[in-house]
Amino acid sequence: MIDKYGLNYPQSNISIDLSRLINQVWKLLPMREHKEDWQKQLDSVLVELRGLHELFGDQLDFLILMTKLEGLRTEENFMVYRVNIFGAITLLTELNAKLK
């Protein structure tokens, strides 16, 4: 359980939120393929990750995750973009497991 700002965050809620965030990262693949505004989606994911970092502190996984996602902004090769989406999802899944 994490206690910040006078609120208690049960582990089950954190796990649910990380699963939701994983789905938001997955969403970036079809959005880019269909030429939708995937960068707004990416911005939203990055904002949430910065918030998670505030709650959980300095962990190398957050730095790697943020740099992978931030790098997507300028990646033109879709296969490289795709591989990094999968890498980000793997990191989020591993982070979820560590926080349990």
Tab-separated table of C-alpha atoms in Angstrom:
chain	number	residue	atom	x	y	z
A	1	MET	CA	0.000	0.000	0.000
A	2	ILE	CA	1.230	3.482	-0.773
A	3	ASP	CA	0.284	6.454	1.357
A	4	LYS	CA	0.792	9.831	-0.261
A	5	TYR	CA	-1.100	13.091	0.037
A	6	GLY	CA	-2.999	11.616	2.967
A	7	LEU	CA	-4.653	9.000	0.752
A	8	ASN	CA	-4.147	5.258	0.859
A	9	TYR	CA	-3.645	3.423	-2.406
A	10	PRO	CA	-4.296	-0.300	-2.011
A	11	GLN	CA	-2.078	-2.549	-4.117
A	12	SER	CA	-5.084	-3.925	-5.989
A	13	ASN	CA	-5.947	-0.432	-7.250
A	14	ILE	CA	-2.358	0.177	-8.337
A	15	SER	CA	-2.330	-3.095	-10.260
A	16	ILE	CA	-5.632	-2.237	-11.968
A	17	ASP	CA	-4.284	1.182	-12.929
A	18	LEU	CA	-1.080	-0.294	-14.360
A	19	SER	CA	-3.140	-2.768	-16.405
A	20	ARG	CA	-5.194	0.155	-17.744
A	21	LEU	CA	-1.990	2.010	-18.583
A	22	ILE	CA	-0.657	-1.041	-20.447
A	23	ASN	CA	-3.830	-0.950	-22.559
A	24	GLN	CA	-3.258	2.743	-23.252
A	25	VAL	CA	0.233	1.968	-24.547
A	26	TRP	CA	-1.137	-0.876	-26.734
A	27	LYS	CA	-3.574	1.634	-28.210
A	28	LEU	CA	-0.645	3.556	-29.711
A	29	LEU	CA	-0.050	0.808	-32.323
A	30	PRO	CA	-3.394	0.911	-34.157
A	31	MET	CA	-3.639	4.670	-33.747
A	32	ARG	CA	-0.398	5.194	-35.659
A	33	GLU	CA	-1.273	2.531	-38.240
A	34	HIS	CA	-4.607	4.256	-38.910
A	35	LYS	CA	-2.977	7.696	-38.987
A	36	GLU	CA	-4.938	8.863	-35.945
A	37	ASP	CA	-3.596	11.459	-33.513
A	38	TRP	CA	-1.396	8.994	-31.622
A	39	GLN	CA	0.835	11.761	-30.259
A	40	LYS	CA	-1.971	13.074	-28.018
A	41	GLN	CA	-2.388	9.534	-26.700
A	42	LEU	CA	1.359	9.336	-26.107
A	43	ASP	CA	1.273	12.665	-24.243
A	44	SER	CA	-1.454	11.310	-21.982
A	45	VAL	CA	0.526	8.142	-21.230
A	46	LEU	CA	3.663	10.148	-20.440
A	47	VAL	CA	1.754	12.413	-18.039
A	48	GLU	CA	0.453	9.373	-16.168
A	49	LEU	CA	3.903	7.820	-16.023
A	50	ARG	CA	5.343	10.997	-14.537
A	51	GLY	CA	2.636	10.782	-11.887
A	52	LEU	CA	3.465	7.138	-11.167
A	53	HIS	CA	7.106	8.100	-10.828
A	54	GLU	CA	6.105	10.644	-8.183
A	55	LEU	CA	4.288	7.931	-6.242
A	56	PHE	CA	6.860	5.151	-6.524
A	57	GLY	CA	10.128	7.055	-6.497
A	58	ASP	CA	13.298	6.647	-8.481
A	59	GLN	CA	13.382	3.326	-10.258
A	60	LEU	CA	15.462	2.685	-13.335
A	61	ASP	CA	12.446	1.072	-15.019
A	62	PHE	CA	10.695	4.435	-15.122
A	63	LEU	CA	13.645	6.109	-16.812
A	64	ILE	CA	13.893	3.375	-19.439
A	65	LEU	CA	10.131	3.424	-19.979
A	66	MET	CA	9.993	7.200	-20.357
A	67	THR	CA	12.915	7.284	-22.793
A	68	LYS	CA	11.425	4.500	-24.938
A	69	LEU	CA	8.082	6.269	-25.183
A	70	GLU	CA	9.547	9.740	-25.673
A	71	GLY	CA	11.709	8.379	-28.490
A	72	LEU	CA	8.586	7.292	-30.373
A	73	ARG	CA	7.868	10.920	-31.256
A	74	THR	CA	10.569	11.007	-33.908
A	75	GLU	CA	10.727	7.356	-34.951
A	76	GLU	CA	9.737	7.052	-38.599
A	77	ASN	CA	10.279	3.308	-39.024
A	78	PHE	CA	7.041	1.618	-37.946
A	79	MET	CA	8.750	-1.682	-37.087
A	80	VAL	CA	11.141	0.095	-34.694
A	81	TYR	CA	8.144	1.980	-33.254
A	82	ARG	CA	6.316	-1.343	-32.795
A	83	VAL	CA	9.265	-3.060	-31.096
A	84	ASN	CA	9.547	-0.177	-28.631
A	85	ILE	CA	5.824	-0.316	-27.851
A	86	PHE	CA	6.264	-3.998	-26.976
A	87	GLY	CA	9.325	-3.121	-24.891
A	88	ALA	CA	7.359	-0.474	-22.991
A	89	ILE	CA	4.547	-2.939	-22.338
A	90	THR	CA	7.047	-5.483	-21.043
A	91	LEU	CA	8.535	-2.897	-18.672
A	92	LEU	CA	5.081	-1.926	-17.384
A	93	THR	CA	4.199	-5.582	-16.853
A	94	GLU	CA	7.451	-6.181	-14.958
A	95	LEU	CA	6.905	-3.033	-12.901
A	96	ASN	CA	3.417	-4.243	-12.005
A	97	ALA	CA	4.888	-7.552	-10.835
A	98	LYS	CA	7.561	-5.802	-8.725
A	99	LEU	CA	5.014	-3.594	-6.994
A	100	LYS	CA	2.879	-6.533	-5.873
